Amino acid sequence: MDRPLLSPRSALVLLLALLTGATASGLTAVAGEGAARSLLAGLAATGLAVPFFNRLIAAEDDTPRPPAPVGAGPAERDGHG
């Protein structure tokens, strides 16, 4: 059992989401809201940040793609043109 628990990409997505939630919670607390509202704002921001960072950070792709020619349309890049 020498595999890591999370892949580096998953760990980065979760770390960025937790940092986003902590920042939202801290800013809400500084704005004068109560502890409960600050916690809820942080949890909501964390929940929304996970899919955002999941899409933002590219998945690891093992197959390298050649660069598309300049001016090629989407059909030509995929080999359908």
PDB file of N, CA, C and O in Angstrom:
ATOM      1  N   MET A   1       0.836  -1.176   0.000  1.00  0.00           N
ATOM      2  CA  MET A   1       0.000   0.000   0.000  1.00  0.00           C
ATOM      3  C   MET A   1       0.888   1.248   0.000  1.00  0.00           C
ATOM      4  O   MET A   1       0.921   2.001   0.955  1.00  0.00           O
ATOM      5  N   ASP A   2       1.598   1.448  -1.071  1.00  0.00           N
ATOM      6  CA  ASP A   2       2.508   2.578  -1.163  1.00  0.00           C
ATOM      7  C   ASP A   2       1.992   3.682  -2.081  1.00  0.00           C
ATOM      8  O   ASP A   2       2.736   4.572  -2.440  1.00  0.00           O
ATOM      9  N   ARG A   3       0.707   3.617  -2.479  1.00  0.00           N
ATOM     10  CA  ARG A   3       0.137   4.675  -3.310  1.00  0.00           C
ATOM     11  C   ARG A   3      -0.295   5.848  -2.438  1.00  0.00           C
ATOM     12  O   ARG A   3      -0.689   5.660  -1.289  1.00  0.00           O
ATOM     13  N   PRO A   4      -0.281   7.041  -2.981  1.00  0.00           N
ATOM     14  CA  PRO A   4      -0.767   8.188  -2.208  1.00  0.00           C
ATOM     15  C   PRO A   4      -2.293   8.159  -2.102  1.00  0.00           C
ATOM     16  O   PRO A   4      -2.986   7.584  -2.941  1.00  0.00           O
ATOM     17  N   LEU A   5      -2.801   8.764  -1.055  1.00  0.00           N
ATOM     18  CA  LEU A   5      -4.241   8.807  -0.836  1.00  0.00           C
ATOM     19  C   LEU A   5      -4.938   9.655  -1.898  1.00  0.00           C
ATOM     20  O   LEU A   5      -5.999   9.283  -2.397  1.00  0.00           O
ATOM     21  N   LEU A   6      -4.343  10.779  -2.259  1.00  0.00           N
ATOM     22  CA  LEU A   6      -4.892  11.676  -3.275  1.00  0.00           C
ATOM     23  C   LEU A   6      -3.842  11.927  -4.345  1.00  0.00           C
ATOM     24  O   LEU A   6      -2.650  11.983  -4.060  1.00  0.00           O
ATOM     25  N   SER A   7      -4.315  12.139  -5.559  1.00  0.00           N
ATOM     26  CA  SER A   7      -3.391  12.541  -6.610  1.00  0.00           C
ATOM     27  C   SER A   7      -2.982  13.993  -6.364  1.00  0.00           C
ATOM     28  O   SER A   7      -3.672  14.738  -5.665  1.00  0.00           O
ATOM     29  N   PRO A   8      -1.869  14.426  -6.916  1.00  0.00           N
ATOM     30  CA  PRO A   8      -1.453  15.829  -6.723  1.00  0.00           C
ATOM     31  C   PRO A   8      -2.499  16.819  -7.234  1.00  0.00           C
ATOM     32  O   PRO A   8      -2.715  17.864  -6.625  1.00  0.00           O
ATOM     33  N   ARG A   9      -3.177  16.475  -8.313  1.00  0.00           N
ATOM     34  CA  ARG A   9      -4.209  17.367  -8.844  1.00  0.00           C
ATOM     35  C   ARG A   9      -5.376  17.493  -7.874  1.00  0.00           C
ATOM     36  O   ARG A   9      -5.876  18.581  -7.610  1.00  0.00           O
ATOM     37  N   SER A  10      -5.830  16.364  -7.311  1.00  0.00           N
ATOM     38  CA  SER A  10      -6.936  16.392  -6.356  1.00  0.00           C
ATOM     39  C   SER A  10      -6.554  17.169  -5.100  1.00  0.00           C
ATOM     40  O   SER A  10      -7.362  17.932  -4.561  1.00  0.00           O
ATOM     41  N   ALA A  11      -5.330  16.967  -4.644  1.00  0.00           N
ATOM     42  CA  ALA A  11      -4.873  17.693  -3.462  1.00  0.00           C
ATOM     43  C   ALA A  11      -4.830  19.193  -3.724  1.00  0.00           C
ATOM     44  O   ALA A  11      -5.205  19.992  -2.859  1.00  0.00           O
ATOM     45  N   LEU A  12      -4.400  19.584  -4.921  1.00  0.00           N
ATOM     46  CA  LEU A  12      -4.346  21.009  -5.259  1.00  0.00           C
ATOM     47  C   LEU A  12      -5.742  21.605  -5.350  1.00  0.00           C
ATOM     48  O   LEU A  12      -5.991  22.709  -4.853  1.00  0.00           O
ATOM     49  N   VAL A  13      -6.674  20.884  -5.962  1.00  0.00           N
ATOM     50  CA  VAL A  13      -8.051  21.375  -6.068  1.00  0.00           C
ATOM     51  C   VAL A  13      -8.647  21.564  -4.676  1.00  0.00           C
ATOM     52  O   VAL A  13      -9.257  22.596  -4.371  1.00  0.00           O
ATOM     53  N   LEU A  14      -8.473  20.584  -3.805  1.00  0.00           N
ATOM     54  CA  LEU A  14      -9.031  20.693  -2.456  1.00  0.00           C
ATOM     55  C   LEU A  14      -8.345  21.784  -1.646  1.00  0.00           C
ATOM     56  O   LEU A  14      -8.993  22.507  -0.885  1.00  0.00           O
ATOM     57  N   LEU A  15      -7.042  21.936  -1.801  1.00  0.00           N
ATOM     58  CA  LEU A  15      -6.326  22.985  -1.085  1.00  0.00           C
ATOM     59  C   LEU A  15      -6.802  24.367  -1.515  1.00  0.00           C
ATOM     60  O   LEU A  15      -7.069  25.237  -0.674  1.00  0.00           O
ATOM     61  N   LEU A  16      -6.931  24.577  -2.812  1.00  0.00           N
ATOM     62  CA  LEU A  16      -7.400  25.880  -3.298  1.00  0.00           C
ATOM     63  C   LEU A  16      -8.836  26.152  -2.859  1.00  0.00           C
ATOM     64  O   LEU A  16      -9.185  27.283  -2.522  1.00  0.00           O
ATOM     65  N   ALA A  17      -9.669  25.117  -2.843  1.00  0.00           N
ATOM     66  CA  ALA A  17     -11.048  25.288  -2.393  1.00  0.00           C
ATOM     67  C   ALA A  17     -11.096  25.637  -0.904  1.00  0.00           C
ATOM     68  O   ALA A  17     -11.877  26.508  -0.485  1.00  0.00           O
ATOM     69  N   LEU A  18     -10.272  24.974  -0.098  1.00  0.00           N
ATOM     70  CA  LEU A  18     -10.244  25.293   1.327  1.00  0.00           C
ATOM     71  C   LEU A  18      -9.715  26.693   1.584  1.00  0.00           C
ATOM     72  O   LEU A  18     -10.218  27.401   2.467  1.00  0.00           O
ATOM     73  N   LEU A  19      -8.720  27.112   0.828  1.00  0.00           N
ATOM     74  CA  LEU A  19      -8.215  28.482   0.971  1.00  0.00           C
ATOM     75  C   LEU A  19      -9.276  29.506   0.572  1.00  0.00           C
ATOM     76  O   LEU A  19      -9.405  30.558   1.202  1.00  0.00           O
ATOM     77  N   THR A  20     -10.040  29.196  -0.457  1.00  0.00           N
ATOM     78  CA  THR A  20     -11.125  30.089  -0.872  1.00  0.00           C
ATOM     79  C   THR A  20     -12.179  30.196   0.225  1.00  0.00           C
ATOM     80  O   THR A  20     -12.656  31.287   0.548  1.00  0.00           O
ATOM     81  N   GLY A  21     -12.555  29.059   0.795  1.00  0.00           N
ATOM     82  CA  GLY A  21     -13.541  29.061   1.866  1.00  0.00           C
ATOM     83  C   GLY A  21     -13.056  29.797   3.103  1.00  0.00           C
ATOM     84  O   GLY A  21     -13.817  30.535   3.737  1.00  0.00           O
ATOM     85  N   ALA A  22     -11.798  29.600   3.459  1.00  0.00           N
ATOM     86  CA  ALA A  22     -11.247  30.291   4.623  1.00  0.00           C
ATOM     87  C   ALA A  22     -11.199  31.805   4.394  1.00  0.00           C
ATOM     88  O   ALA A  22     -11.495  32.587   5.303  1.00  0.00           O
ATOM     89  N   THR A  23     -10.858  32.203   3.183  1.00  0.00           N
ATOM     90  CA  THR A  23     -10.825  33.630   2.863  1.00  0.00           C
ATOM     91  C   THR A  23     -12.219  34.234   2.921  1.00  0.00           C
ATOM     92  O   THR A  23     -12.418  35.316   3.486  1.00  0.00           O
ATOM     93  N   ALA A  24     -13.198  33.536   2.351  1.00  0.00           N
ATOM     94  CA  ALA A  24     -14.577  34.040   2.383  1.00  0.00           C
ATOM     95  C   ALA A  24     -15.090  34.113   3.816  1.00  0.00           C
ATOM     96  O   ALA A  24     -15.763  35.075   4.199  1.00  0.00           O
ATOM     97  N   SER A  25     -14.767  33.117   4.610  1.00  0.00           N
ATOM     98  CA  SER A  25     -15.194  33.113   5.999  1.00  0.00           C
ATOM     99  C   SER A  25     -14.541  34.254   6.781  1.00  0.00           C
ATOM    100  O   SER A  25     -15.200  34.946   7.567  1.00  0.00           O
ATOM    101  N   GLY A  26     -13.253  34.452   6.559  1.00  0.00           N
ATOM    102  CA  GLY A  26     -12.555  35.531   7.251  1.00  0.00           C
ATOM    103  C   GLY A  26     -13.061  36.907   6.846  1.00  0.00           C
ATOM    104  O   GLY A  26     -13.252  37.779   7.700  1.00  0.00           O
ATOM    105  N   LEU A  27     -13.297  37.098   5.566  1.00  0.00           N
ATOM    106  CA  LEU A  27     -13.806  38.392   5.109  1.00  0.00           C
ATOM    107  C   LEU A  27     -15.214  38.655   5.629  1.00  0.00           C
ATOM    108  O   LEU A  27     -15.560  39.794   5.956  1.00  0.00           O
ATOM    109  N   THR A  28     -16.011  37.607   5.715  1.00  0.00           N
ATOM    110  CA  THR A  28     -17.364  37.769   6.252  1.00  0.00           C
ATOM    111  C   THR A  28     -17.308  38.116   7.736  1.00  0.00           C
ATOM    112  O   THR A  28     -18.088  38.946   8.217  1.00  0.00           O
ATOM    113  N   ALA A  29     -16.393  37.513   8.466  1.00  0.00           N
ATOM    114  CA  ALA A  29     -16.251  37.817   9.891  1.00  0.00           C
ATOM    115  C   ALA A  29     -15.771  39.247  10.100  1.00  0.00           C
ATOM    116  O   ALA A  29     -16.242  39.950  10.995  1.00  0.00           O
ATOM    117  N   VAL A  30     -14.834  39.691   9.261  1.00  0.00           N
ATOM    118  CA  VAL A  30     -14.324  41.055   9.369  1.00  0.00           C
ATOM    119  C   VAL A  30     -15.412  42.067   9.026  1.00  0.00           C
ATOM    120  O   VAL A  30     -15.448  43.171   9.572  1.00  0.00           O
ATOM    121  N   ALA A  31     -16.338  41.677   8.151  1.00  0.00           N
ATOM    122  CA  ALA A  31     -17.417  42.580   7.762  1.00  0.00           C
ATOM    123  C   ALA A  31     -18.435  42.779   8.877  1.00  0.00           C
ATOM    124  O   ALA A  31     -19.326  43.626   8.758  1.00  0.00           O
ATOM    125  N   GLY A  32     -18.330  42.005   9.957  1.00  0.00           N
ATOM    126  CA  GLY A  32     -19.206  42.226  11.092  1.00  0.00           C
ATOM    127  C   GLY A  32     -20.328  41.220  11.220  1.00  0.00           C
ATOM    128  O   GLY A  32     -21.184  41.374  12.095  1.00  0.00           O
ATOM    129  N   GLU A  33     -20.349  40.202  10.377  1.00  0.00           N
ATOM    130  CA  GLU A  33     -21.376  39.167  10.510  1.00  0.00           C
ATOM    131  C   GLU A  33     -21.011  38.250  11.671  1.00  0.00           C
ATOM    132  O   GLU A  33     -19.890  38.227  12.143  1.00  0.00           O
ATOM    133  N   GLY A  34     -21.962  37.473  12.108  1.00  0.00           N
ATOM    134  CA  GLY A  34     -21.722  36.563  13.216  1.00  0.00           C
ATOM    135  C   GLY A  34     -20.903  35.360  12.785  1.00  0.00           C
ATOM    136  O   GLY A  34     -20.605  35.157  11.599  1.00  0.00           O
ATOM    137  N   ALA A  35     -20.538  34.546  13.773  1.00  0.00           N
ATOM    138  CA  ALA A  35     -19.711  33.370  13.503  1.00  0.00           C
ATOM    139  C   ALA A  35     -20.463  32.353  12.644  1.00  0.00           C
ATOM    140  O   ALA A  35     -19.867  31.722  11.759  1.00  0.00           O
ATOM    141  N   ALA A  36     -21.755  32.205  12.874  1.00  0.00           N
ATOM    142  CA  ALA A  36     -22.527  31.225  12.102  1.00  0.00           C
ATOM    143  C   ALA A  36     -22.612  31.624  10.634  1.00  0.00           C
ATOM    144  O   ALA A  36     -22.446  30.781   9.742  1.00  0.00           O
ATOM    145  N   ARG A  37     -22.859  32.889  10.375  1.00  0.00           N
ATOM    146  CA  ARG A  37     -22.933  33.346   8.981  1.00  0.00           C
ATOM    147  C   ARG A  37     -21.565  33.281   8.298  1.00  0.00           C
ATOM    148  O   ARG A  37     -21.469  32.990   7.109  1.00  0.00           O
ATOM    149  N   SER A  38     -20.530  33.558   9.044  1.00  0.00           N
ATOM    150  CA  SER A  38     -19.181  33.461   8.478  1.00  0.00           C
ATOM    151  C   SER A  38     -18.858  32.026   8.102  1.00  0.00           C
ATOM    152  O   SER A  38     -18.291  31.764   7.044  1.00  0.00           O
ATOM    153  N   LEU A  39     -19.225  31.091   8.975  1.00  0.00           N
ATOM    154  CA  LEU A  39     -18.984  29.688   8.685  1.00  0.00           C
ATOM    155  C   LEU A  39     -19.791  29.233   7.477  1.00  0.00           C
ATOM    156  O   LEU A  39     -19.281  28.526   6.602  1.00  0.00           O
ATOM    157  N   LEU A  40     -21.043  29.639   7.402  1.00  0.00           N
ATOM    158  CA  LEU A  40     -21.874  29.266   6.253  1.00  0.00           C
ATOM    159  C   LEU A  40     -21.341  29.863   4.954  1.00  0.00           C
ATOM    160  O   LEU A  40     -21.364  29.207   3.904  1.00  0.00           O
ATOM    161  N   ALA A  41     -20.859  31.090   4.998  1.00  0.00           N
ATOM    162  CA  ALA A  41     -20.289  31.709   3.795  1.00  0.00           C
ATOM    163  C   ALA A  41     -19.031  30.964   3.356  1.00  0.00           C
ATOM    164  O   ALA A  41     -18.824  30.727   2.162  1.00  0.00           O
ATOM    165  N   GLY A  42     -18.208  30.566   4.314  1.00  0.00           N
ATOM    166  CA  GLY A  42     -17.004  29.819   3.982  1.00  0.00           C
ATOM    167  C   GLY A  42     -17.307  28.456   3.407  1.00  0.00           C
ATOM    168  O   GLY A  42     -16.679  28.009   2.446  1.00  0.00           O
ATOM    169  N   LEU A  43     -18.290  27.773   3.985  1.00  0.00           N
ATOM    170  CA  LEU A  43     -18.678  26.457   3.464  1.00  0.00           C
ATOM    171  C   LEU A  43     -19.279  26.564   2.066  1.00  0.00           C
ATOM    172  O   LEU A  43     -19.017  25.718   1.203  1.00  0.00           O
ATOM    173  N   ALA A  44     -20.078  27.580   1.840  1.00  0.00           N
ATOM    174  CA  ALA A  44     -20.672  27.771   0.514  1.00  0.00           C
ATOM    175  C   ALA A  44     -19.590  28.083  -0.522  1.00  0.00           C
ATOM    176  O   ALA A  44     -19.616  27.554  -1.644  1.00  0.00           O
ATOM    177  N   ALA A  45     -18.642  28.925  -0.155  1.00  0.00           N
ATOM    178  CA  ALA A  45     -17.559  29.261  -1.080  1.00  0.00           C
ATOM    179  C   ALA A  45     -16.700  28.033  -1.375  1.00  0.00           C
ATOM    180  O   ALA A  45     -16.277  27.821  -2.515  1.00  0.00           O
ATOM    181  N   THR A  46     -16.458  27.204  -0.359  1.00  0.00           N
ATOM    182  CA  THR A  46     -15.682  25.981  -0.576  1.00  0.00           C
ATOM    183  C   THR A  46     -16.413  25.042  -1.515  1.00  0.00           C
ATOM    184  O   THR A  46     -15.819  24.476  -2.439  1.00  0.00           O
ATOM    185  N   GLY A  47     -17.710  24.881  -1.300  1.00  0.00           N
ATOM    186  CA  GLY A  47     -18.503  23.999  -2.160  1.00  0.00           C
ATOM    187  C   GLY A  47     -18.550  24.458  -3.604  1.00  0.00           C
ATOM    188  O   GLY A  47     -18.544  23.642  -4.524  1.00  0.00           O
ATOM    189  N   LEU A  48     -18.576  25.759  -3.821  1.00  0.00           N
ATOM    190  CA  LEU A  48     -18.598  26.278  -5.180  1.00  0.00           C
ATOM    191  C   LEU A  48     -17.205  26.295  -5.814  1.00  0.00           C
ATOM    192  O   LEU A  48     -17.080  26.235  -7.042  1.00  0.00           O
ATOM    193  N   ALA A  49     -16.173  26.364  -4.989  1.00  0.00           N
ATOM    194  CA  ALA A  49     -14.817  26.441  -5.512  1.00  0.00           C
ATOM    195  C   ALA A  49     -14.306  25.095  -6.010  1.00  0.00           C
ATOM    196  O   ALA A  49     -13.464  25.052  -6.904  1.00  0.00           O
ATOM    197  N   VAL A  50     -14.805  23.990  -5.451  1.00  0.00           N
ATOM    198  CA  VAL A  50     -14.314  22.675  -5.869  1.00  0.00           C
ATOM    199  C   VAL A  50     -14.579  22.430  -7.355  1.00  0.00           C
ATOM    200  O   VAL A  50     -13.652  22.130  -8.107  1.00  0.00           O
ATOM    201  N   PRO A  51     -15.825  22.563  -7.858  1.00  0.00           N
ATOM    202  CA  PRO A  51     -16.004  22.348  -9.302  1.00  0.00           C
ATOM    203  C   PRO A  51     -15.308  23.410 -10.155  1.00  0.00           C
ATOM    204  O   PRO A  51     -14.863  23.121 -11.266  1.00  0.00           O
ATOM    205  N   PHE A  52     -15.200  24.639  -9.629  1.00  0.00           N
ATOM    206  CA  PHE A  52     -14.514  25.680 -10.388  1.00  0.00           C
ATOM    207  C   PHE A  52     -13.045  25.322 -10.611  1.00  0.00           C
ATOM    208  O   PHE A  52     -12.554  25.342 -11.735  1.00  0.00           O
ATOM    209  N   PHE A  53     -12.346  24.978  -9.539  1.00  0.00           N
ATOM    210  CA  PHE A  53     -10.931  24.639  -9.671  1.00  0.00           C
ATOM    211  C   PHE A  53     -10.744  23.299 -10.365  1.00  0.00           C
ATOM    212  O   PHE A  53      -9.717  23.074 -11.006  1.00  0.00           O
ATOM    213  N   ASN A  54     -11.718  22.415 -10.250  1.00  0.00           N
ATOM    214  CA  ASN A  54     -11.633  21.139 -10.951  1.00  0.00           C
ATOM    215  C   ASN A  54     -11.625  21.351 -12.465  1.00  0.00           C
ATOM    216  O   ASN A  54     -10.905  20.678 -13.194  1.00  0.00           O
ATOM    217  N   ARG A  55     -12.420  22.284 -12.940  1.00  0.00           N
ATOM    218  CA  ARG A  55     -12.431  22.590 -14.378  1.00  0.00           C
ATOM    219  C   ARG A  55     -11.256  23.466 -14.789  1.00  0.00           C
ATOM    220  O   ARG A  55     -10.768  23.372 -15.907  1.00  0.00           O
ATOM    221  N   LEU A  56     -10.816  24.325 -13.868  1.00  0.00           N
ATOM    222  CA  LEU A  56      -9.749  25.262 -14.199  1.00  0.00           C
ATOM    223  C   LEU A  56      -8.409  24.555 -14.349  1.00  0.00           C
ATOM    224  O   LEU A  56      -7.636  24.870 -15.261  1.00  0.00           O
ATOM    225  N   ILE A  57      -8.142  23.605 -13.484  1.00  0.00           N
ATOM    226  CA  ILE A  57      -6.871  22.885 -13.524  1.00  0.00           C
ATOM    227  C   ILE A  57      -7.024  21.715 -14.471  1.00  0.00           C
ATOM    228  O   ILE A  57      -7.874  20.849 -14.287  1.00  0.00           O
ATOM    229  N   ALA A  58      -6.212  21.692 -15.503  1.00  0.00           N
ATOM    230  CA  ALA A  58      -6.333  20.680 -16.553  1.00  0.00           C
ATOM    231  C   ALA A  58      -5.988  19.299 -16.010  1.00  0.00           C
ATOM    232  O   ALA A  58      -5.094  19.136 -15.185  1.00  0.00           O
ATOM    233  N   ALA A  59      -6.720  18.319 -16.502  1.00  0.00           N
ATOM    234  CA  ALA A  59      -6.447  16.933 -16.136  1.00  0.00           C
ATOM    235  C   ALA A  59      -5.159  16.483 -16.813  1.00  0.00           C
ATOM    236  O   ALA A  59      -4.796  16.954 -17.884  1.00  0.00           O
ATOM    237  N   GLU A  60      -4.496  15.559 -16.176  1.00  0.00           N
ATOM    238  CA  GLU A  60      -3.258  15.040 -16.743  1.00  0.00           C
ATOM    239  C   GLU A  60      -3.601  14.155 -17.931  1.00  0.00           C
ATOM    240  O   GLU A  60      -4.362  13.206 -17.822  1.00  0.00           O
ATOM    241  N   ASP A  61      -3.041  14.488 -19.078  1.00  0.00           N
ATOM    242  CA  ASP A  61      -3.291  13.738 -20.295  1.00  0.00           C
ATOM    243  C   ASP A  61      -1.979  13.121 -20.742  1.00  0.00           C
ATOM    244  O   ASP A  61      -0.994  13.814 -20.959  1.00  0.00           O
ATOM    245  N   ASP A  62      -1.961  11.806 -20.881  1.00  0.00           N
ATOM    246  CA  ASP A  62      -0.724  11.110 -21.217  1.00  0.00           C
ATOM    247  C   ASP A  62      -0.381  11.180 -22.697  1.00  0.00           C
ATOM    248  O   ASP A  62       0.758  10.979 -23.076  1.00  0.00           O
ATOM    249  N   THR A  63      -1.365  11.442 -23.554  1.00  0.00           N
ATOM    250  CA  THR A  63      -1.110  11.450 -24.992  1.00  0.00           C
ATOM    251  C   THR A  63      -0.824  12.875 -25.450  1.00  0.00           C
ATOM    252  O   THR A  63      -1.680  13.737 -25.382  1.00  0.00           O
ATOM    253  N   PRO A  64       0.390  13.143 -25.924  1.00  0.00           N
ATOM    254  CA  PRO A  64       0.692  14.492 -26.402  1.00  0.00           C
ATOM    255  C   PRO A  64       0.024  14.743 -27.753  1.00  0.00           C
ATOM    256  O   PRO A  64      -0.070  13.863 -28.598  1.00  0.00           O
ATOM    257  N   ARG A  65      -0.464  15.941 -27.930  1.00  0.00           N
ATOM    258  CA  ARG A  65      -1.101  16.330 -29.187  1.00  0.00           C
ATOM    259  C   ARG A  65      -0.168  17.236 -29.961  1.00  0.00           C
ATOM    260  O   ARG A  65       0.455  18.129 -29.388  1.00  0.00           O
ATOM    261  N   PRO A  66      -0.112  17.068 -31.266  1.00  0.00           N
ATOM    262  CA  PRO A  66       0.691  18.008 -32.057  1.00  0.00           C
ATOM    263  C   PRO A  66      -0.026  19.352 -32.114  1.00  0.00           C
ATOM    264  O   PRO A  66      -1.257  19.415 -32.041  1.00  0.00           O
ATOM    265  N   PRO A  67       0.721  20.432 -32.239  1.00  0.00           N
ATOM    266  CA  PRO A  67       0.074  21.741 -32.301  1.00  0.00           C
ATOM    267  C   PRO A  67      -0.747  21.880 -33.577  1.00  0.00           C
ATOM    268  O   PRO A  67      -0.382  21.366 -34.637  1.00  0.00           O
ATOM    269  N   ALA A  68      -1.869  22.556 -33.467  1.00  0.00           N
ATOM    270  CA  ALA A  68      -2.744  22.766 -34.618  1.00  0.00           C
ATOM    271  C   ALA A  68      -2.134  23.834 -35.523  1.00  0.00           C
ATOM    272  O   ALA A  68      -1.492  24.771 -35.052  1.00  0.00           O
ATOM    273  N   PRO A  69      -2.324  23.707 -36.837  1.00  0.00           N
ATOM    274  CA  PRO A  69      -1.808  24.746 -37.734  1.00  0.00           C
ATOM    275  C   PRO A  69      -2.549  26.058 -37.513  1.00  0.00           C
ATOM    276  O   PRO A  69      -3.699  26.077 -37.100  1.00  0.00           O
ATOM    277  N   VAL A  70      -1.873  27.146 -37.781  1.00  0.00           N
ATOM    278  CA  VAL A  70      -2.456  28.469 -37.588  1.00  0.00           C
ATOM    279  C   VAL A  70      -3.611  28.656 -38.559  1.00  0.00           C
ATOM    280  O   VAL A  70      -3.504  28.363 -39.744  1.00  0.00           O
ATOM    281  N   GLY A  71      -4.729  29.127 -38.043  1.00  0.00           N
ATOM    282  CA  GLY A  71      -5.893  29.389 -38.880  1.00  0.00           C
ATOM    283  C   GLY A  71      -6.756  28.165 -39.119  1.00  0.00           C
ATOM    284  O   GLY A  71      -7.726  28.240 -39.860  1.00  0.00           O
ATOM    285  N   ALA A  72      -6.428  27.045 -38.523  1.00  0.00           N
ATOM    286  CA  ALA A  72      -7.235  25.835 -38.717  1.00  0.00           C
ATOM    287  C   ALA A  72      -8.490  25.926 -37.865  1.00  0.00           C
ATOM    288  O   ALA A  72      -8.448  26.332 -36.724  1.00  0.00           O
ATOM    289  N   GLY A  73      -9.591  25.520 -38.440  1.00  0.00           N
ATOM    290  CA  GLY A  73     -10.857  25.494 -37.720  1.00  0.00           C
ATOM    291  C   GLY A  73     -10.932  24.271 -36.830  1.00  0.00           C
ATOM    292  O   GLY A  73     -10.071  23.393 -36.868  1.00  0.00           O
ATOM    293  N   PRO A  74     -11.984  24.165 -36.007  1.00  0.00           N
ATOM    294  CA  PRO A  74     -12.103  23.027 -35.106  1.00  0.00           C
ATOM    295  C   PRO A  74     -12.190  21.696 -35.849  1.00  0.00           C
ATOM    296  O   PRO A  74     -11.653  20.700 -35.403  1.00  0.00           O
ATOM    297  N   ALA A  75     -12.853  21.661 -36.991  1.00  0.00           N
ATOM    298  CA  ALA A  75     -12.985  20.405 -37.735  1.00  0.00           C
ATOM    299  C   ALA A  75     -11.637  19.970 -38.295  1.00  0.00           C
ATOM    300  O   ALA A  75     -11.314  18.786 -38.331  1.00  0.00           O
ATOM    301  N   GLU A  76     -10.825  20.930 -38.726  1.00  0.00           N
ATOM    302  CA  GLU A  76      -9.514  20.591 -39.277  1.00  0.00           C
ATOM    303  C   GLU A  76      -8.556  20.142 -38.191  1.00  0.00           C
ATOM    304  O   GLU A  76      -7.710  19.286 -38.414  1.00  0.00           O
ATOM    305  N   ARG A  77      -8.672  20.695 -36.972  1.00  0.00           N
ATOM    306  CA  ARG A  77      -7.797  20.308 -35.880  1.00  0.00           C
ATOM    307  C   ARG A  77      -8.076  18.875 -35.437  1.00  0.00           C
ATOM    308  O   ARG A  77      -7.187  18.175 -35.029  1.00  0.00           O
ATOM    309  N   ASP A  78      -9.325  18.449 -35.497  1.00  0.00           N
ATOM    310  CA  ASP A  78      -9.677  17.109 -35.059  1.00  0.00           C
ATOM    311  C   ASP A  78      -9.451  16.065 -36.128  1.00  0.00           C
ATOM    312  O   ASP A  78      -9.674  14.888 -35.892  1.00  0.00           O
ATOM    313  N   GLY A  79      -9.069  16.460 -37.306  1.00  0.00           N
ATOM    314  CA  GLY A  79      -8.801  15.519 -38.382  1.00  0.00           C
ATOM    315  C   GLY A  79     -10.042  15.182 -39.195  1.00  0.00           C
ATOM    316  O   GLY A  79     -10.072  14.196 -39.924  1.00  0.00           O
ATOM    317  N   HIS A  80     -11.084  16.009 -39.090  1.00  0.00           N
ATOM    318  CA  HIS A  80     -12.317  15.752 -39.830  1.00  0.00           C
ATOM    319  C   HIS A  80     -12.436  16.661 -41.048  1.00  0.00           C
ATOM    320  O   HIS A  80     -13.491  16.761 -41.638  1.00  0.00           O
ATOM    321  N   GLY A  81     -11.391  17.361 -41.391  1.00  0.00           N
ATOM    322  CA  GLY A  81     -11.511  18.350 -42.463  1.00  0.00           C
ATOM    323  C   GLY A  81     -10.796  17.998 -43.640  1.00  0.00           C
ATOM    324  O   GLY A  81     -10.403  17.634 -44.533  1.00  0.00           O
TER     325      GLY A  81
END
